[in-house]
Amino acid sequence: MVKKQKPKAKPAGDPNASAIEAGIRARLRGLRQARGWTAETAAEALVVGVEAYRKWEKVVGGRNPPLWLLPRIALVYNVTLDWLLTGRQSRVAVANGGPLAT
C-alpha cells in the first residue's frame, strides 16, 4: 500500500509578497543606477557591506534589506518609504510636496 503524501502547506501571508519583495530589489537597483553609482558607492552611502547590498538588489534569489534600514535607504535616495515599498507614493506625501511629487 502506497501512502499519499500530504501537500506541503504554503506559508501564511500575502500571496503577492514575493512580487512586492522583487519590486523593492528592482527599485533599489534602479535608484542606484539612476545616480550612476556602483554597488560599492551605494553600500558606502548606506554604511553597509557591499556583499549585503548586492544581495538586496538581486531580484531572483536575493534578500531584502533589513526593516530597520529602510528609512536610511529612503533618506539616502530621497524617496518616500511608500514609494520604496510599493512603487507608489501616498497622496499625503504628494500633497505635502514630497520628494517624488510632480
Coordinates of C-alpha atoms in Angstrom, one line a residue:
M1 CA 0.0 0.0 0.0
V2 CA 1.4 3.4 -1.0
K3 CA 0.8 6.3 1.4
K4 CA -0.3 9.5 -0.1
Q5 CA 1.8 12.4 1.0
K6 CA 0.1 15.5 2.2
P7 CA 0.8 18.6 0.2
K8 CA 3.1 21.0 1.9
A9 CA 1.3 23.9 3.5
K10 CA 2.0 27.3 1.9
P11 CA 3.2 29.9 4.4
A12 CA 0.5 32.2 5.6
G13 CA 0.7 35.8 4.5
D14 CA 0.3 37.9 1.4
P15 CA 0.3 35.8 -1.8
N16 CA 1.9 38.8 -3.6
A17 CA 4.7 39.1 -1.1
S18 CA 7.4 37.7 -3.5
A19 CA 6.3 40.2 -6.2
I20 CA 6.5 43.0 -3.7
E21 CA 9.9 42.0 -2.5
A22 CA 11.2 41.6 -6.0
G23 CA 9.9 45.1 -6.7
I24 CA 11.8 46.6 -3.7
R25 CA 15.0 45.0 -5.0
A26 CA 14.4 46.3 -8.6
R27 CA 13.7 49.8 -7.2
L28 CA 17.0 49.7 -5.3
R29 CA 18.9 48.8 -8.4
G30 CA 17.1 51.5 -10.4
L31 CA 17.8 54.2 -7.8
R32 CA 21.5 53.3 -7.7
Q33 CA 21.8 53.2 -11.5
A34 CA 20.0 56.5 -11.9
R35 CA 22.7 58.1 -9.8
G36 CA 25.5 56.4 -11.7
W37 CA 26.6 54.7 -8.5
T38 CA 28.4 51.4 -8.2
A39 CA 27.2 48.9 -5.7
E40 CA 30.3 49.8 -3.7
T41 CA 29.3 53.5 -3.7
A42 CA 25.7 52.7 -2.6
A43 CA 26.9 50.4 0.2
E44 CA 29.3 53.1 1.4
A45 CA 26.5 55.7 1.4
L46 CA 24.3 53.3 3.4
V47 CA 27.1 52.2 5.7
V48 CA 26.6 48.5 4.9
G49 CA 28.8 45.8 3.4
V50 CA 28.9 45.7 -0.4
E51 CA 28.1 41.9 -0.5
A52 CA 24.9 42.6 1.6
Y53 CA 23.9 45.4 -0.7
R54 CA 24.4 43.2 -3.8
K55 CA 22.1 40.6 -2.3
W56 CA 19.4 43.2 -1.8
E57 CA 19.5 44.1 -5.5
K58 CA 19.4 40.5 -6.7
V59 CA 15.8 40.1 -7.9
V60 CA 15.9 36.3 -8.1
G61 CA 17.2 34.6 -5.0
G62 CA 18.0 37.9 -3.4
R63 CA 17.3 39.1 0.1
N64 CA 15.5 42.2 1.3
P65 CA 17.3 44.9 3.3
P66 CA 16.5 44.7 7.0
L67 CA 13.4 46.6 8.1
W68 CA 15.4 49.0 10.3
L69 CA 17.5 50.1 7.3
L70 CA 14.6 51.1 5.1
P71 CA 14.3 54.7 6.5
R72 CA 18.0 55.2 5.8
I73 CA 17.7 53.9 2.3
A74 CA 14.8 56.3 1.6
L75 CA 16.7 59.2 3.0
V76 CA 19.9 58.5 1.0
Y77 CA 17.9 58.1 -2.2
N78 CA 15.5 60.9 -1.4
V79 CA 12.3 58.8 -1.8
T80 CA 9.4 58.1 0.5
L81 CA 9.1 54.7 2.3
D82 CA 5.7 54.3 0.5
W83 CA 7.5 54.5 -2.9
L84 CA 10.4 52.3 -1.8
L85 CA 8.0 49.6 -0.6
T86 CA 5.2 49.8 -3.2
G87 CA 6.4 51.8 -6.2
R88 CA 3.6 54.3 -5.5
Q89 CA 3.6 57.4 -3.4
S90 CA 0.9 58.2 -0.9
R91 CA -1.5 61.0 -1.5
V92 CA -0.3 62.7 1.7
A93 CA 3.3 62.8 0.5
V94 CA 2.3 64.3 -2.8
A95 CA 0.0 66.9 -1.2
N96 CA 2.9 67.9 1.1
G97 CA 5.3 68.3 -1.8
G98 CA 7.2 65.1 -1.0
P99 CA 10.4 64.2 -3.0
L100 CA 8.5 62.5 -5.7
A101 CA 5.7 65.0 -6.1
T102 CA 5.3 66.2 -9.6

